[in-house]
Short mmCIF file of C-alpha atoms in Angstrom, two decimals:
data_model
loop_
_atom_site.label_atom_id
_atom_site.label_comp_id
_atom_site.label_asym_id
_atom_site.label_seq_id
_atom_site.Cartn_x
_atom_site.Cartn_y
_atom_site.Cartn_z
CA MET A 28 -137.21 -13.31 -159.97
CA PRO A 29 -134.80 -15.77 -158.33
CA GLN A 30 -135.65 -17.50 -155.24
CA LYS A 31 -133.59 -16.04 -152.34
CA THR A 32 -132.08 -18.24 -149.60
CA ILE A 33 -132.88 -17.08 -146.15
CA PRO A 34 -130.02 -17.42 -143.76
CA PRO A 35 -131.06 -19.27 -140.45
CA LEU A 36 -130.43 -16.08 -138.61
CA SER A 37 -131.51 -13.31 -140.97
CA ARG A 38 -133.23 -10.02 -141.04
CA ARG A 39 -136.08 -10.80 -138.57
CA THR A 40 -134.03 -12.85 -136.37
CA LEU A 41 -134.29 -14.13 -132.68
CA LEU A 42 -133.11 -12.04 -129.83
CA ARG A 43 -130.47 -13.11 -127.34
CA ALA A 44 -131.71 -10.53 -124.92
CA LEU A 45 -129.11 -11.44 -122.35
CA GLY A 46 -126.30 -10.90 -124.59
CA SER A 47 -124.08 -7.87 -124.65
CA GLY A 48 -126.29 -5.78 -126.72
CA ALA A 49 -129.23 -6.05 -124.27
CA ALA A 50 -127.02 -5.62 -121.34
CA LEU A 51 -125.57 -2.24 -122.66
CA GLY A 52 -129.10 -1.27 -123.61
CA GLY A 53 -130.26 -1.76 -120.01
CA LEU A 54 -127.41 0.18 -118.67
CA ALA A 55 -128.32 3.08 -120.99
CA GLY A 56 -131.74 3.07 -119.36
CA CYS A 57 -130.25 3.36 -115.96
CA GLY A 58 -128.41 6.52 -116.92
CA VAL A 59 -124.92 5.24 -117.31
CA PRO A 60 -123.17 8.09 -118.86
CA ALA A 61 -120.46 6.27 -120.87
CA ALA A 62 -123.24 4.89 -123.17
CA TYR A 63 -125.22 7.91 -123.97
CA VAL A 64 -123.92 10.47 -126.46
CA ARG A 65 -125.17 14.06 -126.31
CA PRO A 66 -126.50 15.67 -129.44
CA GLY A 67 -123.47 18.09 -129.64
CA ASP A 68 -121.09 15.04 -129.74
CA ARG A 69 -122.52 12.94 -132.54
CA ALA A 70 -121.40 14.93 -135.71
CA ALA A 71 -117.95 14.66 -137.41
CA VAL A 72 -116.51 16.97 -140.12
CA ASP A 73 -118.48 15.86 -143.30
CA ARG A 74 -116.09 14.98 -146.14
CA SER A 75 -118.91 14.34 -148.75
CA ALA A 76 -118.23 17.44 -150.98
CA THR A 77 -114.56 16.34 -151.48
CA ASP A 78 -114.73 12.76 -150.95
CA ARG A 79 -117.43 11.20 -153.26
CA ARG A 80 -118.01 7.86 -151.46
CA LEU A 81 -119.69 6.25 -148.65
CA ASN A 82 -119.84 2.94 -146.69
CA TRP A 83 -123.04 1.04 -146.36
CA ALA A 84 -123.66 -2.07 -144.17
CA ASN A 85 -126.75 -4.01 -144.94
CA TRP A 86 -128.18 -7.57 -144.56
CA PRO A 87 -127.38 -10.26 -147.17
CA LEU A 88 -130.07 -10.58 -150.01
CA TYR A 89 -131.60 -7.33 -149.30
CA ILE A 90 -131.02 -5.53 -152.47
CA ASP A 91 -131.69 -6.15 -156.31
CA THR A 92 -129.12 -8.00 -158.11
CA ASP A 93 -128.66 -8.88 -161.88
CA ASP A 94 -130.26 -12.36 -162.68
CA GLU A 95 -127.27 -13.02 -165.01
CA ARG A 96 -124.48 -11.39 -162.94
CA PRO A 97 -125.55 -11.84 -159.16
CA SER A 98 -122.39 -9.66 -158.07
CA ARG A 99 -124.05 -6.42 -159.84
CA ARG A 100 -126.70 -4.43 -158.01
CA PRO A 101 -128.59 -2.54 -160.64
CA THR A 102 -130.15 0.25 -158.57
CA LEU A 103 -127.05 0.90 -156.67
CA GLU A 104 -125.04 1.00 -159.79
CA ALA A 105 -127.47 3.60 -161.32
CA PHE A 106 -127.00 5.71 -158.19
CA GLU A 107 -123.19 5.63 -158.61
CA LYS A 108 -123.59 6.66 -162.23
CA ARG A 109 -126.05 9.26 -161.53
CA THR A 110 -124.09 11.01 -158.58
CA GLY A 111 -120.39 10.04 -159.05
CA ILE A 112 -120.61 8.73 -155.48
CA THR A 113 -118.75 5.35 -155.17
CA VAL A 114 -120.67 2.94 -152.58
CA GLU A 115 -118.81 0.39 -150.64
CA TYR A 116 -121.51 -2.03 -150.01
CA VAL A 117 -120.88 -4.61 -147.44
CA GLU A 118 -123.41 -7.54 -146.47
CA GLU A 119 -122.18 -7.77 -142.95
CA ILE A 120 -125.35 -7.70 -140.84
CA ASN A 121 -126.67 -11.24 -140.12
CA ASP A 122 -128.15 -10.73 -136.75
CA ASN A 123 -129.24 -7.30 -134.96
CA ASP A 124 -127.54 -8.21 -131.59
CA GLU A 125 -124.34 -9.48 -133.15
CA PHE A 126 -124.03 -6.26 -135.25
CA PHE A 127 -124.89 -4.19 -132.16
CA GLY A 128 -121.91 -5.92 -130.34
CA LYS A 129 -119.62 -5.37 -133.36
CA ILE A 130 -120.04 -1.41 -133.63
CA SER A 131 -121.00 -0.58 -129.84
CA PRO A 132 -117.38 -0.50 -128.63
CA SER A 133 -116.71 2.40 -131.31
CA LEU A 134 -120.06 4.24 -130.57
CA MET A 135 -119.93 4.18 -126.78
CA ASN A 136 -116.40 5.47 -126.95
CA HIS A 137 -117.05 8.49 -129.17
CA GLN A 138 -115.16 6.78 -132.08
CA PRO A 139 -116.17 6.39 -135.77
CA THR A 140 -117.50 3.14 -136.90
CA GLY A 141 -116.12 3.26 -140.39
CA ARG A 142 -119.71 3.11 -141.79
CA ASP A 143 -121.79 6.01 -143.04
CA LEU A 144 -125.03 3.97 -143.33
CA ILE A 145 -126.50 0.94 -141.53
CA VAL A 146 -129.83 -1.02 -141.71
CA ILE A 147 -131.29 -2.79 -138.69
CA SER A 148 -134.62 -3.70 -137.31
CA ASP A 149 -136.61 -0.84 -135.79
CA TRP A 150 -136.72 -2.59 -132.48
CA MET A 151 -132.92 -2.53 -132.42
CA SER A 152 -133.07 1.10 -133.97
CA ALA A 153 -134.95 2.14 -130.82
CA ARG A 154 -131.88 1.38 -128.77
CA PHE A 155 -129.57 3.30 -131.00
CA VAL A 156 -131.83 6.28 -130.84
CA ARG A 157 -132.16 6.11 -126.98
CA LEU A 158 -128.37 5.78 -126.79
CA GLY A 159 -127.78 8.89 -129.02
CA TRP A 160 -125.89 6.86 -131.48
CA VAL A 161 -127.24 7.96 -134.52
CA GLN A 162 -127.51 11.56 -136.20
CA GLU A 163 -130.60 13.47 -137.20
CA MET A 164 -130.92 13.52 -140.96
CA ASP A 165 -131.16 16.79 -142.87
CA ARG A 166 -134.62 16.57 -144.68
CA ALA A 167 -133.92 19.48 -146.82
CA ARG A 168 -131.50 17.10 -148.79
CA GLN A 169 -134.36 14.32 -148.81
CA PRO A 170 -137.37 15.64 -150.76
CA ASN A 171 -138.31 12.20 -151.79
CA VAL A 172 -138.52 11.00 -148.28
CA THR A 173 -140.68 13.89 -147.27
CA ARG A 174 -142.87 13.39 -150.06
CA TYR A 175 -143.20 9.70 -150.43
CA LEU A 176 -142.70 7.89 -147.07
CA ASP A 177 -145.41 5.75 -146.27
CA PRO A 178 -147.66 7.75 -143.68
CA GLN A 179 -148.25 4.60 -141.60
CA LEU A 180 -144.31 4.61 -141.01
CA ARG A 181 -143.84 8.11 -140.42
CA SER A 182 -143.68 8.50 -136.61
CA PRO A 183 -142.88 5.46 -134.53
CA ALA A 184 -142.89 5.82 -130.71
CA PHE A 185 -139.02 5.42 -130.64
CA ASP A 186 -138.33 8.23 -133.22
CA PRO A 187 -141.27 10.68 -133.63
CA GLY A 188 -141.24 12.10 -137.04
CA ARG A 189 -138.43 9.79 -138.24
CA THR A 190 -135.72 12.39 -137.45
CA CYS A 191 -133.03 9.70 -137.21
CA THR A 192 -134.35 6.85 -139.10
CA VAL A 193 -135.78 6.01 -142.61
CA PRO A 194 -137.36 2.67 -143.42
CA TRP A 195 -135.42 0.59 -146.04
CA GLN A 196 -138.20 -2.04 -146.11
CA SER A 197 -141.22 -2.97 -144.19
CA GLY A 198 -143.09 -6.14 -143.47
CA ILE A 199 -145.94 -7.80 -141.62
CA THR A 200 -145.88 -10.40 -138.94
CA GLY A 201 -148.92 -12.46 -139.32
CA ILE A 202 -150.04 -16.08 -139.73
CA ALA A 203 -149.13 -18.54 -142.56
CA TYR A 204 -151.07 -21.66 -143.03
CA ASN A 205 -151.56 -24.44 -145.74
CA ARG A 206 -155.10 -24.16 -146.89
CA ARG A 207 -155.34 -27.55 -148.54
CA ARG A 208 -153.84 -29.39 -145.60
CA THR A 209 -155.79 -27.55 -142.88
CA GLY A 210 -159.18 -27.84 -144.92
CA ARG A 211 -160.35 -24.70 -143.53
CA GLU A 212 -159.68 -20.85 -143.26
CA ILE A 213 -157.57 -19.52 -140.33
CA ARG A 214 -158.74 -16.01 -139.45
CA GLN A 215 -157.92 -15.21 -135.86
CA VAL A 216 -154.85 -15.79 -133.69
CA SER A 217 -157.05 -18.10 -131.44
CA ASP A 218 -157.44 -20.38 -134.40
CA LEU A 219 -153.74 -21.37 -133.62
CA TRP A 220 -154.90 -23.15 -130.58
CA ALA A 221 -157.65 -25.43 -132.39
CA SER A 222 -157.32 -29.00 -131.36
CA ASP A 223 -156.86 -30.29 -134.96
CA LEU A 224 -153.72 -28.36 -135.15
CA LYS A 225 -152.13 -29.79 -132.01
CA GLY A 226 -148.37 -30.32 -132.27
CA ARG A 227 -148.38 -28.65 -135.91
CA VAL A 228 -148.09 -24.87 -134.75
CA THR A 229 -144.82 -22.99 -134.48
CA LEU A 230 -144.34 -19.52 -132.99
CA LEU A 231 -141.46 -17.28 -133.78
CA SER A 232 -138.67 -17.55 -130.95
CA GLY A 233 -137.64 -13.94 -130.92
CA LEU A 234 -139.18 -11.79 -128.08
CA ASP A 235 -139.37 -8.56 -130.38
CA GLU A 236 -140.84 -10.69 -133.25
CA ALA A 237 -143.45 -12.70 -131.46
CA PHE A 238 -145.16 -10.77 -128.82
CA ALA A 239 -147.14 -8.08 -130.71
CA LEU A 240 -149.25 -10.37 -132.88
CA LEU A 241 -150.12 -12.61 -129.81
CA MET A 242 -151.28 -9.41 -127.90
CA GLN A 243 -153.40 -8.45 -130.81
CA GLY A 244 -155.07 -11.87 -130.49
CA ASN A 245 -156.16 -10.57 -127.16
CA GLY A 246 -157.49 -7.30 -128.45
CA VAL A 247 -154.52 -5.09 -127.13
CA ASP A 248 -153.61 -1.98 -128.75
CA ILE A 249 -149.85 -2.63 -129.35
CA THR A 250 -149.08 0.83 -129.74
CA ARG A 251 -149.71 1.23 -125.92
CA TRP A 252 -149.36 -2.29 -124.40
CA THR A 253 -148.62 -2.74 -120.94
CA ALA A 254 -146.48 -5.14 -118.90
CA ALA A 255 -149.86 -6.88 -117.62
CA ASP A 256 -150.45 -7.58 -121.51
CA PHE A 257 -147.23 -8.98 -121.89
CA HIS A 258 -147.53 -11.50 -119.07
CA THR A 259 -151.04 -12.38 -119.99
CA VAL A 260 -149.71 -13.56 -123.27
CA CYS A 261 -146.79 -15.44 -121.71
CA ASP A 262 -149.33 -17.30 -119.57
CA GLN A 263 -151.33 -18.12 -122.52
CA VAL A 264 -148.22 -19.53 -124.62
CA GLU A 265 -147.14 -21.52 -121.43
CA ARG A 266 -150.49 -23.38 -121.48
CA GLN A 267 -150.28 -24.14 -125.08
CA VAL A 268 -146.60 -25.39 -124.66
CA LYS A 269 -147.78 -27.78 -121.76
CA ARG A 270 -150.69 -29.21 -123.76
CA GLY A 271 -148.60 -29.75 -126.64
CA GLN A 272 -149.95 -27.49 -128.95
CA ILE A 273 -146.74 -25.71 -130.02
CA ARG A 274 -144.54 -27.86 -131.99
CA ARG A 275 -141.58 -25.63 -131.48
CA PHE A 276 -140.28 -22.05 -131.43
CA THR A 277 -138.36 -20.94 -134.75
CA GLY A 278 -136.42 -18.34 -136.40
CA ASN A 279 -136.79 -18.31 -140.21
CA ASP A 280 -136.73 -22.15 -140.44
CA TYR A 281 -140.38 -22.22 -140.08
CA ILE A 282 -140.22 -21.92 -143.74
CA LYS A 283 -138.92 -25.51 -144.12
CA ASP A 284 -141.66 -26.91 -141.75
CA LEU A 285 -144.59 -25.12 -143.40
CA SER A 286 -143.31 -26.52 -146.84
CA SER A 287 -142.82 -29.92 -145.78
CA GLY A 288 -146.25 -30.12 -144.01
CA ASP A 289 -144.66 -30.80 -140.79
CA VAL A 290 -146.48 -27.73 -139.67
CA LEU A 291 -149.81 -26.58 -140.71
CA ALA A 292 -150.00 -22.98 -139.20
CA CYS A 293 -147.28 -20.54 -137.97
CA GLN A 294 -146.23 -17.05 -137.20
CA ALA A 295 -144.61 -15.72 -140.21
CA TYR A 296 -143.48 -12.91 -142.09
CA SER A 297 -145.13 -11.57 -145.26
CA GLY A 298 -142.04 -11.53 -147.53
CA ASP A 299 -141.34 -15.04 -146.84
CA VAL A 300 -144.80 -16.24 -147.56
CA ILE A 301 -144.63 -14.35 -151.02
CA GLN A 302 -141.60 -16.54 -151.96
CA LEU A 303 -143.20 -19.73 -150.59
CA GLN A 304 -146.41 -19.08 -152.65
CA ALA A 305 -144.30 -19.22 -155.96
CA ASP A 306 -143.91 -22.93 -155.32
CA ASP A 307 -147.00 -23.78 -153.27
CA PRO A 308 -150.05 -21.68 -154.04
CA ASP A 309 -151.85 -23.31 -151.16
CA ILE A 310 -149.77 -21.57 -148.62
CA GLU A 311 -151.68 -18.40 -147.45
CA PHE A 312 -150.72 -15.35 -145.40
CA VAL A 313 -153.29 -13.87 -142.97
CA VAL A 314 -153.58 -10.49 -141.36
CA PRO A 315 -155.82 -11.72 -138.54
CA ASP A 316 -159.24 -10.21 -137.80
CA GLU A 317 -157.75 -8.61 -134.70
CA GLY A 318 -154.77 -6.98 -136.52
CA ALA A 319 -151.17 -7.67 -137.38
CA GLU A 320 -147.87 -5.88 -136.68
CA LEU A 321 -146.23 -3.74 -139.25
CA TRP A 322 -142.57 -3.54 -138.77
CA ALA A 323 -139.66 -1.94 -140.59
CA GLU A 324 -135.85 -2.23 -141.09
CA SER A 325 -134.52 1.21 -141.26
CA LEU A 326 -131.43 3.13 -142.55
CA MET A 327 -129.45 5.20 -139.89
CA ILE A 328 -126.38 7.27 -140.04
CA PRO A 329 -124.19 6.41 -136.99
CA ASN A 330 -122.26 9.07 -135.09
CA LEU A 331 -119.12 10.42 -136.55
CA ALA A 332 -119.96 9.20 -140.04
CA ARG A 333 -117.61 11.01 -142.54
CA HIS A 334 -119.99 11.00 -145.67
CA LYS A 335 -123.29 12.04 -144.03
CA ALA A 336 -124.52 14.13 -146.89
CA ASN A 337 -123.81 11.41 -149.38
CA ALA A 338 -125.60 8.96 -147.32
CA GLU A 339 -128.60 10.99 -147.13
CA ARG A 340 -128.61 11.50 -150.88
CA LEU A 341 -128.45 7.72 -151.29
CA ILE A 342 -131.34 7.46 -149.04
CA ASP A 343 -133.51 9.82 -150.84
CA TYR A 344 -132.61 8.02 -153.99
CA TYR A 345 -134.19 4.86 -153.01
CA TYR A 346 -137.34 7.00 -152.13
CA ASP A 347 -137.85 7.88 -155.80
CA PRO A 348 -141.00 5.85 -156.72
CA GLU A 349 -139.15 4.52 -159.87
CA VAL A 350 -136.12 3.13 -157.96
CA ALA A 351 -138.45 1.95 -155.01
CA ALA A 352 -140.62 -0.03 -157.62
CA GLU A 353 -137.39 -1.74 -159.13
CA LEU A 354 -136.29 -2.67 -155.65
CA ALA A 355 -139.64 -4.01 -154.61
CA THR A 356 -139.87 -6.41 -157.56
CA TRP A 357 -136.81 -8.14 -156.18
CA VAL A 358 -137.06 -7.95 -152.41
CA ASN A 359 -140.88 -8.53 -152.15
CA TYR A 360 -141.60 -6.94 -148.64
CA VAL A 361 -143.94 -4.37 -147.96
CA CYS A 362 -142.73 -1.31 -150.07
CA PRO A 363 -142.36 1.87 -147.83
CA VAL A 364 -143.02 3.95 -150.77
CA PRO A 365 -146.62 3.58 -151.74
CA ALA A 366 -146.25 5.63 -155.01
CA ALA A 367 -144.07 2.81 -156.40
CA ARG A 368 -147.36 0.95 -156.86
CA ASP A 369 -148.40 3.08 -159.81
CA VAL A 370 -145.03 2.56 -161.34
CA LEU A 371 -145.45 -1.31 -161.18
CA ALA A 372 -148.99 -1.01 -162.34
CA SER A 373 -147.98 0.57 -165.60
CA ALA A 374 -145.04 -1.96 -166.28
CA LYS A 375 -145.21 -3.77 -169.49
CA ASP A 376 -143.88 -6.90 -167.71
CA GLU A 377 -146.84 -8.89 -166.69
CA GLU A 378 -145.10 -10.23 -163.38
CA SER A 379 -144.03 -6.73 -162.34
CA ALA A 380 -147.43 -5.45 -162.86
CA ALA A 381 -148.89 -8.14 -160.85
CA LEU A 382 -146.95 -7.10 -157.94
CA ALA A 383 -148.80 -3.83 -157.78
CA GLU A 384 -151.85 -5.85 -156.96
CA ASN A 385 -150.19 -7.68 -154.16
CA PRO A 386 -151.58 -6.51 -150.74
CA LEU A 387 -148.40 -8.00 -149.04
CA ILE A 388 -146.23 -5.52 -151.06
CA PHE A 389 -148.64 -2.72 -151.19
CA PRO A 390 -151.40 -3.36 -148.52
CA ASP A 391 -154.65 -2.03 -149.37
CA ARG A 392 -156.92 0.44 -147.26
CA GLU A 393 -158.82 -2.61 -145.72
CA MET A 394 -155.52 -4.28 -144.66
CA ARG A 395 -153.85 -1.08 -143.38
CA SER A 396 -156.95 -0.57 -141.07
CA ARG A 397 -155.67 -3.87 -139.07
CA LEU A 398 -151.91 -2.92 -138.97
CA ALA A 399 -150.26 -1.33 -136.34
CA ILE A 400 -146.65 -0.49 -135.24
CA ALA A 401 -145.91 -1.97 -131.64
CA ARG A 402 -144.51 0.05 -129.00
CA ASP A 403 -140.81 -1.12 -128.59
CA ILE A 404 -139.76 -2.80 -125.39
CA GLY A 405 -138.13 -0.34 -123.12
CA SER A 406 -134.54 -0.86 -121.62
CA ASP A 407 -136.32 -0.96 -117.97
CA GLU A 408 -138.48 -3.68 -119.24
CA ARG A 409 -136.28 -5.86 -121.34
CA THR A 410 -134.33 -7.95 -119.03
CA GLU A 411 -137.37 -9.26 -117.01
CA PHE A 412 -139.33 -9.73 -120.23
CA ALA A 413 -136.59 -11.59 -121.96
CA GLN A 414 -135.86 -13.83 -119.25
CA ARG A 415 -139.65 -15.06 -118.83
CA TRP A 416 -139.94 -15.30 -122.61
CA ASN A 417 -136.71 -17.16 -123.25
CA ARG A 418 -137.57 -19.61 -120.63
CA ILE A 419 -140.93 -20.47 -122.39
CA ALA A 420 -139.15 -20.53 -125.78
CA GLY A 421 -136.36 -22.77 -124.58
CA LEU A 422 -133.67 -20.11 -125.65
#
């Protein structure tokens, strides 16, 4: 599998919480009528039956490609051939807030975005759902989603029952470290504050990416955390910054620091570490004893999409275990279709079969017992929390 280049601001990117997206989210929380769209105003006439196409906006490097011809996307081409639906696939999402700002004028003014399907991080998906900017899906058209969606991802607090969102890929925020360089195991979040790691630890700079794991280190149930839990974490991190324990706060560039040895331990994403391990087997990923955050980036159909049924059909196609397995061999994040594991386990290719045993792609029961989906930050909390966190992280 080719090594992917991770953009500086990629799928799990830092939050510029005081930007236009956060401000609009806050207004919606205060009940500003211009932002919220009522259920009866979200649908357009669906042209799917006569116009066999759809427009899909996704992140770069987030779908399988052909090793010999990188412009080709095998699973997507197979969908087009099977259904006769042409997919305009655009890699235009590089940052959650940036994309929010790009399409929010259309959505808040009750205009089509020109996109039938989008993929964004669940903490941002929560904002779209609260604003009423995405449509409820017809599960009658999605038997694979109904049958195969990972039970642990089925009902996040922001979208109970996943009526408006379907995970594209999932992942874990945990701890990565270099076992050879540390000379010992790291098992708990508190291990990051050990004196022998002083100045060689990084935390994620994005509020939404960083806070949950740190709370879990305090024994907090992140499905129901409180403002007091948040400020306790901030107090702890401030102390570690003052004593020089934390080298810096990062986006995905922690990858470079960990590879070079400038950093010995850091907050990290499971999918990134799988790629790092290919070059350096001494790098390990840990779900701490206290637990780690399970997150997803989800498919959504924005308001007034012209090809809703086509989009629903494509989503269901990717929940076919055979298709999900093919995608998992390339993307290497947590597969939201656990049944794909059996497909890979029976593969003749040894490398593919080995992925079936990788708990960072298919978490086992023991690991799953320590994973939780965090309650998202509410619009009434975001400005205050972002201001405090950004001061600490130097954003």
